[in-house]
């Protein structure tokens, strides 16, 4: 499915072109189910192969966006941070990236006296149905909590496009006032309570977010 994710997303982008298939041999040393993005390495490498074989050219932004969206095919609603790290990583460098839209802010030399240690805990990060439900429920809480905050703080709704916009500089508020805004969103809530709290104009948003997972006992909005 991770291989299909790349090819199907590429085909969806180039709907007037029949994407050529591939015979693949895969080898790698990223431990599986260790939380080190072994699945995303498959997505990135497959998309690179498909692009090369079909003679296509994509910018880094286009490539990384396709990876992130393509991996939704497997059922998890994650972002593109892993794919960006895999695709843009350079030995001895640190890259700062931003999203919406994707951009590389800057690339600097890694400090010579620093070391990054990656330890395999050997605790499997299984992507079972239950794990996927929990992951997707957090994405839903993110989206619906943000919608509820804007509904309850209409004076700031026009400048709140993303959660990252809830900051003193953007809103012209002191840090303490930001915390008071956040208190308007409940810490814990149920699916029924979220549905009742949001206005009728959010029906589509509610359906889209709840359709990605089985109902959870609680949603952690704040």
Coordinates of C-alpha atoms in Angstrom, one line a residue:
X1 CA 0.0 0.0 0.0
X2 CA 2.9 2.4 0.6
X3 CA 4.1 1.7 -2.9
X4 CA 0.6 2.2 -4.3
X5 CA 0.3 5.5 -2.3
X6 CA 3.1 7.1 -4.3
X7 CA 2.1 5.9 -7.7
X8 CA -1.6 6.7 -7.2
X9 CA -0.9 10.2 -5.9
X10 CA 1.4 10.8 -8.9
X11 CA -1.3 9.5 -11.3
X12 CA -3.9 11.8 -9.7
X13 CA -1.6 14.8 -10.3
X14 CA -1.0 13.9 -13.9
X15 CA -4.5 12.8 -15.0
X16 CA -3.8 13.3 -18.7
X17 CA -0.8 11.0 -18.6
X18 CA -0.8 7.2 -18.1
X19 CA 1.9 6.6 -15.4
X20 CA 4.1 3.7 -16.4
X21 CA 4.4 0.8 -13.9
X22 CA 7.6 -0.6 -12.4
X23 CA 9.2 -3.9 -11.3
X24 CA 10.8 -3.1 -8.0
X25 CA 13.5 -4.7 -5.8
X26 CA 13.6 -3.1 -2.4
X27 CA 16.4 -3.2 0.2
X28 CA 17.0 -1.0 3.2
X29 CA 18.3 -0.9 6.8
X30 CA 15.7 1.3 8.5
X31 CA 14.2 -0.9 11.3
X32 CA 10.5 -1.7 10.7
X33 CA 7.9 -0.6 13.3
X34 CA 10.5 1.3 15.3
X35 CA 9.1 4.8 14.8
X36 CA 11.9 5.7 12.4
X37 CA 9.7 6.2 9.3
X38 CA 10.5 3.0 7.5
X39 CA 7.1 3.3 5.7
X40 CA 7.8 6.8 4.6
X41 CA 11.2 5.7 3.1
X42 CA 9.2 3.4 0.8
X43 CA 6.9 6.2 -0.2
X44 CA 9.8 8.6 -1.0
X45 CA 11.9 6.1 -2.9
X46 CA 8.9 4.8 -4.9
X47 CA 7.9 8.3 -5.9
X48 CA 11.5 9.1 -6.9
X49 CA 11.6 6.0 -9.1
X50 CA 8.2 6.7 -10.7
X51 CA 9.2 10.3 -11.4
X52 CA 12.5 9.2 -13.0
X53 CA 11.0 6.4 -15.1
X54 CA 8.2 8.7 -16.4
X55 CA 10.5 11.6 -17.2
X56 CA 8.8 14.0 -14.9
X57 CA 10.2 17.0 -13.1
X58 CA 8.9 18.2 -9.7
X59 CA 10.1 20.9 -7.4
X60 CA 11.0 19.9 -3.8
X61 CA 7.8 21.4 -2.6
X62 CA 5.7 19.5 -5.1
X63 CA 7.5 16.2 -4.3
X64 CA 7.1 16.5 -0.5
X65 CA 3.5 17.5 -0.7
X66 CA 2.7 14.5 -3.0
X67 CA 4.5 12.2 -0.5
X68 CA 2.5 13.5 2.5
X69 CA -0.8 13.4 0.7
X70 CA -0.1 10.1 -0.9
X71 CA 0.5 8.3 2.4
X72 CA -3.0 9.1 3.4
X73 CA -3.9 6.2 1.1
X74 CA -2.9 3.8 3.9
X75 CA -5.4 5.4 6.2
X76 CA -3.3 7.6 8.5
X77 CA -3.8 11.3 8.2
X78 CA -0.2 12.5 8.9
X79 CA 1.9 15.3 7.6
X80 CA 5.0 15.4 5.4
X81 CA 7.7 16.0 8.0
X82 CA 9.2 12.6 7.7
X83 CA 9.3 12.7 3.9
X84 CA 11.0 16.1 4.0
X85 CA 13.7 14.9 6.3
X86 CA 14.3 11.8 4.1
X87 CA 14.3 13.8 0.8
X88 CA 16.2 16.9 1.9
X89 CA 18.6 15.4 4.6
X90 CA 22.3 16.2 4.0
X91 CA 25.2 14.8 5.9
X92 CA 26.5 17.3 8.4
X93 CA 23.7 19.8 7.9
X94 CA 20.6 21.0 9.7
X95 CA 17.6 22.1 7.6
X96 CA 14.8 24.3 8.9
X97 CA 11.6 23.8 6.9
X98 CA 8.2 25.4 7.1
X99 CA 4.7 24.3 5.8
X100 CA 1.6 25.7 4.3
X101 CA 3.2 26.3 1.9
X102 CA 6.2 24.0 2.2
X103 CA 9.5 25.9 2.1
X104 CA 13.1 25.4 3.1
X105 CA 13.9 28.3 5.5
X106 CA 17.6 27.7 5.8
X107 CA 20.3 25.1 5.8
X108 CA 23.2 25.4 8.2
X109 CA 26.3 23.3 9.3
X110 CA 25.6 21.0 12.2
X111 CA 27.8 22.0 15.2
X112 CA 30.9 19.8 15.1
X113 CA 30.7 19.0 18.9
X114 CA 27.0 17.7 18.8
X115 CA 26.0 14.2 18.1
X116 CA 22.5 12.8 17.3
X117 CA 21.8 9.4 18.9
X118 CA 19.0 7.2 17.6
X119 CA 18.2 4.3 19.9
X120 CA 16.0 1.4 18.9
X121 CA 13.8 0.6 21.9
X122 CA 12.6 -2.6 20.2
X123 CA 9.0 -1.6 21.2
X124 CA 7.0 -2.2 18.1
X125 CA 5.1 0.9 16.7
X126 CA 2.4 -1.2 15.2
X127 CA 0.1 0.5 12.8
X128 CA -2.9 -1.6 13.7
X129 CA -6.5 -0.4 13.4
X130 CA -6.6 0.7 17.0
X131 CA -3.3 2.7 16.7
X132 CA -4.5 4.3 13.4
X133 CA -7.8 5.2 15.1
X134 CA -6.0 6.9 17.9
X135 CA -3.6 8.8 15.6
X136 CA -6.4 10.0 13.3
X137 CA -8.6 11.0 16.3
X138 CA -5.8 13.4 17.4
X139 CA -5.8 15.0 13.9
X140 CA -9.6 15.3 14.2
X141 CA -9.2 17.0 17.7
X142 CA -6.7 19.4 16.2
X143 CA -9.0 20.5 13.4
X144 CA -12.3 20.6 15.4
X145 CA -10.7 22.2 18.4
X146 CA -9.4 25.0 16.2
X147 CA -12.8 25.4 14.6
X148 CA -14.4 25.7 18.0
X149 CA -11.8 28.3 19.1
X150 CA -12.5 30.5 16.1
X151 CA -16.3 30.1 16.7
X152 CA -15.9 31.2 20.3
X153 CA -13.4 34.0 19.5
X154 CA -15.0 35.6 16.5
X155 CA -13.0 38.8 16.9
X156 CA -9.9 36.8 15.9
X157 CA -11.4 34.3 13.5
X158 CA -10.4 36.3 10.3
X159 CA -6.6 36.1 11.2
X160 CA -6.6 32.5 12.4
X161 CA -5.8 30.4 9.4
X162 CA -3.7 27.8 11.2
X163 CA -3.1 26.8 14.8
X164 CA 0.3 28.3 14.6
X165 CA -1.4 31.7 14.3
X166 CA -2.5 31.6 17.9
X167 CA 0.5 33.6 19.2
X168 CA 1.1 37.0 20.8
X169 CA 2.7 38.6 17.7
X170 CA -0.1 37.6 15.3
X171 CA -3.0 38.5 17.6
X172 CA -1.4 41.5 19.3
X173 CA -2.0 40.0 22.7
X174 CA 0.0 39.2 25.8
X175 CA 0.9 35.6 26.5
X176 CA -1.5 35.4 29.4
X177 CA -4.3 36.6 27.2
X178 CA -3.5 33.8 24.7
X179 CA -4.0 31.3 27.6
X180 CA -7.4 32.8 28.4
X181 CA -8.4 32.3 24.7
X182 CA -7.4 28.7 24.9
X183 CA -9.5 28.2 28.0
X184 CA -12.6 28.7 25.8
X185 CA -11.9 25.3 24.3
X186 CA -12.7 22.3 26.6
X187 CA -9.8 20.0 27.5
X188 CA -11.8 16.8 27.2
X189 CA -15.0 16.3 25.2
X190 CA -17.0 13.5 23.4
X191 CA -18.0 13.2 19.8
X192 CA -21.6 14.2 20.6
X193 CA -20.4 17.2 22.6
X194 CA -18.2 18.5 19.8
X195 CA -21.1 18.1 17.3
X196 CA -23.5 20.0 19.6
X197 CA -21.0 22.7 20.2
X198 CA -20.1 23.5 16.6
X199 CA -22.5 25.5 14.5
X200 CA -24.4 24.0 11.6
X201 CA -21.8 25.5 9.2
X202 CA -19.3 23.0 10.4
X203 CA -21.3 19.9 9.3
X204 CA -18.9 19.0 6.5
X205 CA -15.8 19.5 8.7
X206 CA -17.3 17.3 11.4
X207 CA -18.1 14.5 9.0
X208 CA -14.7 14.6 7.3
X209 CA -12.8 14.4 10.5
X210 CA -15.0 11.7 12.2
X211 CA -15.0 9.5 9.2
X212 CA -11.2 8.8 9.5
X213 CA -11.5 6.7 12.7
X214 CA -13.8 4.8 15.0
X215 CA -15.3 6.8 17.8
X216 CA -13.0 7.4 20.8
X217 CA -14.2 7.7 24.4
X218 CA -12.7 11.2 24.6
X219 CA -11.2 13.9 22.4
X220 CA -8.4 16.1 23.8
X221 CA -9.2 19.4 22.1
X222 CA -7.2 21.9 24.1

